[in-house]
Amino acid sequence: MLHRTLGQQRKNKNDSIKSYLEQHGYMPMWILMNVITFGNVSHLFTLQKESVQLEIIESLGLKSQPSIQKDLSIINTSRILQILSIYRNICAHNERFYLTKIKVPLDDIYMNFGKKLPNDVDVTLRRRLNSSQKKKRLNSRQGIYALIFIISLFMDSKELNIFIKEIKNEFDKLSQELNTIPISEIERSMGMNFDWYEMIRS
């Protein structure tokens, strides 16, 4: 895939691509990143050696708690890139965004994702969720809330507060325009029918 992309860029007379390939025989990462797709970036990460993957994770600020295993951190970072790629493609093709369900699971332990979902259970208390609680938790895990969680990982507290405010403003605007169903039904369909704005900050 990467070779085909580079070949197309070279054929289209991309000067930087042509220069490095012909004069140096290799392609620097900072130039490569300008011509490959987000999906390619996701695949490129999975192809790297473990040491390189861990350096990428650290540079992105995605280093999780010390107790998490290296391979679990790598797997979930790969899944993050997959999810971002899925939503990016949905936007690019003008498809329905807010109801999309993703089947790429993030582990609960990763960056405390499980604690930011509704109906979190402390396993030491031996309490189990009922079917309704399980469904609500799964709906949030597989919906747009997972994307919001991922984006929040790359923000500081100030940026996150602005991000949350912008999302809530969009819900308010939509609520004023709806005539046939309540906004709560939209929030339920999106897996965001809980205090997500508080959970994402926690």
Coordinates of C-alpha atoms in Angstrom, one line a residue:
M1 CA 0.0 0.0 0.0
L2 CA 2.8 2.4 0.9
H3 CA 4.8 1.5 -2.2
R4 CA 1.7 2.2 -4.4
T5 CA 1.1 5.5 -2.7
L6 CA 4.7 6.6 -3.1
G7 CA 4.6 5.4 -6.7
Q8 CA 1.6 7.5 -7.5
Q9 CA 3.1 10.6 -5.8
R10 CA 6.3 10.1 -7.8
K11 CA 4.3 9.7 -11.0
N12 CA 2.4 12.9 -10.2
K13 CA 5.8 14.6 -10.0
N14 CA 5.8 15.3 -6.3
D15 CA 9.2 17.0 -6.1
S16 CA 10.0 16.0 -2.5
I17 CA 9.1 12.4 -3.1
K18 CA 11.0 12.2 -6.3
S19 CA 14.1 13.9 -4.9
Y20 CA 14.5 11.6 -1.9
L21 CA 13.8 8.4 -3.7
E22 CA 16.1 9.2 -6.6
Q23 CA 18.9 10.9 -4.7
H24 CA 18.9 9.2 -1.3
G25 CA 17.0 6.0 -1.9
Y26 CA 14.8 6.3 1.2
M27 CA 11.9 8.4 2.4
P28 CA 12.1 10.5 5.6
M29 CA 9.1 10.0 7.9
W30 CA 8.2 13.8 7.9
I31 CA 7.7 13.7 4.2
L32 CA 6.0 10.3 4.2
M33 CA 3.4 11.5 6.6
N34 CA 2.3 14.2 4.2
V35 CA 1.3 11.7 1.5
I36 CA -0.1 8.6 3.3
T37 CA -3.6 8.1 4.6
F38 CA -4.6 7.9 8.2
G39 CA -5.4 4.2 7.6
N40 CA -1.8 3.7 6.4
V41 CA -0.6 5.4 9.5
S42 CA -2.5 2.8 11.6
H43 CA -1.0 -0.1 9.6
L44 CA 2.4 1.4 9.8
F45 CA 2.3 1.5 13.6
T46 CA 1.4 -2.2 13.8
L47 CA 4.4 -3.1 11.6
Q48 CA 7.0 -1.4 13.8
K49 CA 9.3 -3.2 16.3
E50 CA 8.1 -3.1 19.9
S51 CA 10.8 -0.6 20.9
V52 CA 9.7 1.8 18.2
Q53 CA 6.0 1.3 19.1
L54 CA 6.7 2.1 22.7
E55 CA 8.7 5.3 21.7
I56 CA 5.7 6.4 19.6
I57 CA 3.3 5.7 22.5
E58 CA 5.4 7.8 24.8
S59 CA 5.8 10.6 22.3
L60 CA 2.0 10.8 21.9
G61 CA 1.6 11.0 25.7
L62 CA -0.3 7.7 25.8
K63 CA 1.9 6.0 28.3
S64 CA -0.6 4.3 30.6
Q65 CA -0.3 3.4 34.3
P66 CA 2.9 1.4 35.2
S67 CA 0.8 -1.8 35.9
I68 CA -0.3 -2.2 32.3
Q69 CA 1.7 -4.6 30.2
K70 CA 3.6 -3.3 27.3
D71 CA 1.8 -5.5 24.8
L72 CA -1.6 -4.3 26.1
S73 CA -0.5 -0.7 25.7
I74 CA 0.6 -1.4 22.1
I75 CA -2.6 -3.3 21.2
N76 CA -4.8 -0.5 22.5
T77 CA -2.8 2.2 20.8
S78 CA -3.3 0.3 17.6
R79 CA -7.0 0.1 18.3
I80 CA -7.1 3.9 18.9
L81 CA -5.6 4.5 15.5
Q82 CA -8.1 2.1 14.0
I83 CA -11.1 3.9 15.6
L84 CA -9.8 7.3 14.5
S85 CA -9.3 6.0 11.0
I86 CA -12.9 4.6 11.0
Y87 CA -14.4 7.9 12.0
R88 CA -12.2 9.8 9.7
N89 CA -13.4 7.7 6.7
I90 CA -17.0 8.2 7.8
C91 CA -16.5 12.0 7.7
A92 CA -14.6 11.9 4.4
H93 CA -17.5 9.9 2.8
N94 CA -20.3 12.1 4.3
E95 CA -21.8 9.1 6.0
R96 CA -24.0 9.2 9.1
F97 CA -21.6 9.9 12.0
Y98 CA -23.4 10.1 15.2
L99 CA -25.0 6.6 15.2
T100 CA -22.0 4.7 14.1
K101 CA -21.2 1.6 16.2
I102 CA -17.6 0.4 16.3
K103 CA -16.5 -3.1 17.1
V104 CA -12.9 -2.2 18.0
P105 CA -12.7 -2.8 21.7
L106 CA -10.6 -0.7 24.1
D107 CA -9.6 -2.6 27.3
D108 CA -11.1 -1.2 30.5
I109 CA -7.7 -0.9 32.1
Y110 CA -6.3 1.1 29.3
M111 CA -6.0 4.8 30.4
N112 CA -8.8 4.0 32.9
F113 CA -11.4 3.7 30.0
G114 CA -13.6 1.4 32.0
K115 CA -14.0 3.9 34.9
K116 CA -15.1 6.5 32.4
L117 CA -18.0 4.4 31.2
P118 CA -21.4 4.3 32.9
N119 CA -22.2 1.6 35.5
D120 CA -18.6 0.8 36.5
V121 CA -18.3 -2.0 39.0
D122 CA -15.7 -2.5 41.6
V123 CA -15.0 -6.3 41.2
T124 CA -14.0 -6.6 44.9
L125 CA -17.6 -5.8 45.9
R126 CA -18.8 -8.8 43.8
R127 CA -21.7 -6.8 42.5
R128 CA -23.0 -7.7 39.0
L129 CA -24.7 -5.5 36.4
N130 CA -28.2 -6.3 35.3
S131 CA -29.0 -6.6 31.6
S132 CA -30.1 -3.0 31.2
Q133 CA -26.9 -1.7 32.8
K134 CA -24.7 -4.0 30.7
K135 CA -26.5 -2.8 27.5
K136 CA -26.0 0.9 28.5
R137 CA -22.3 0.3 29.2
L138 CA -21.8 -1.5 25.9
N139 CA -23.7 1.2 24.0
S140 CA -21.3 3.8 25.3
R141 CA -18.3 1.6 24.7
Q142 CA -19.2 1.1 21.0
G143 CA -20.6 4.6 20.3
I144 CA -19.2 8.0 19.7
Y145 CA -18.4 8.4 23.3
A146 CA -15.4 6.1 22.7
L147 CA -14.2 8.6 20.1
I148 CA -14.6 11.5 22.5
F149 CA -12.6 9.5 25.1
I150 CA -9.8 9.0 22.6
I151 CA -9.7 12.6 21.5
S152 CA -9.6 13.6 25.2
L153 CA -6.3 11.7 25.7
F154 CA -4.6 14.3 23.5
M155 CA -5.9 17.3 25.4
D156 CA -4.9 19.2 28.5
S157 CA -7.7 20.2 31.0
K158 CA -8.3 23.6 29.4
E159 CA -8.7 22.1 25.9
L160 CA -10.9 19.3 27.2
N161 CA -13.3 21.8 28.9
I162 CA -13.6 23.7 25.7
F163 CA -14.2 20.5 23.7
I164 CA -16.9 19.4 26.2
K165 CA -18.6 22.8 26.0
E166 CA -18.7 22.7 22.2
I167 CA -20.3 19.3 22.2
K168 CA -22.9 20.3 24.8
N169 CA -23.7 23.4 22.8
E170 CA -24.4 21.2 19.8
F171 CA -26.8 19.1 21.8
D172 CA -28.5 22.3 23.0
K173 CA -28.9 23.5 19.4
L174 CA -30.2 20.2 18.3
S175 CA -32.7 20.0 21.2
Q176 CA -34.2 23.3 20.1
E177 CA -34.7 22.1 16.6
L178 CA -36.2 18.7 17.4
N179 CA -40.0 18.4 17.1
T180 CA -40.7 14.7 16.9
I181 CA -38.4 13.1 19.6
P182 CA -36.7 14.3 22.7
I183 CA -33.0 15.0 22.8
S184 CA -32.7 12.2 25.4
E185 CA -33.5 9.7 22.6
I186 CA -30.7 11.0 20.5
E187 CA -28.3 10.8 23.5
R188 CA -29.4 7.2 24.1
S189 CA -28.8 6.2 20.5
M190 CA -25.4 7.7 20.7
G191 CA -24.5 6.0 24.0
M192 CA -24.3 9.3 25.7
N193 CA -27.3 9.2 28.0
F194 CA -25.3 9.6 31.2
D195 CA -23.1 12.3 32.8
W196 CA -20.4 11.7 30.1
Y197 CA -19.0 15.3 30.5
E198 CA -18.2 14.6 34.2
M199 CA -16.9 11.0 33.5
I200 CA -14.6 12.2 30.8
R201 CA -13.0 14.7 33.1
S202 CA -12.5 12.2 35.9

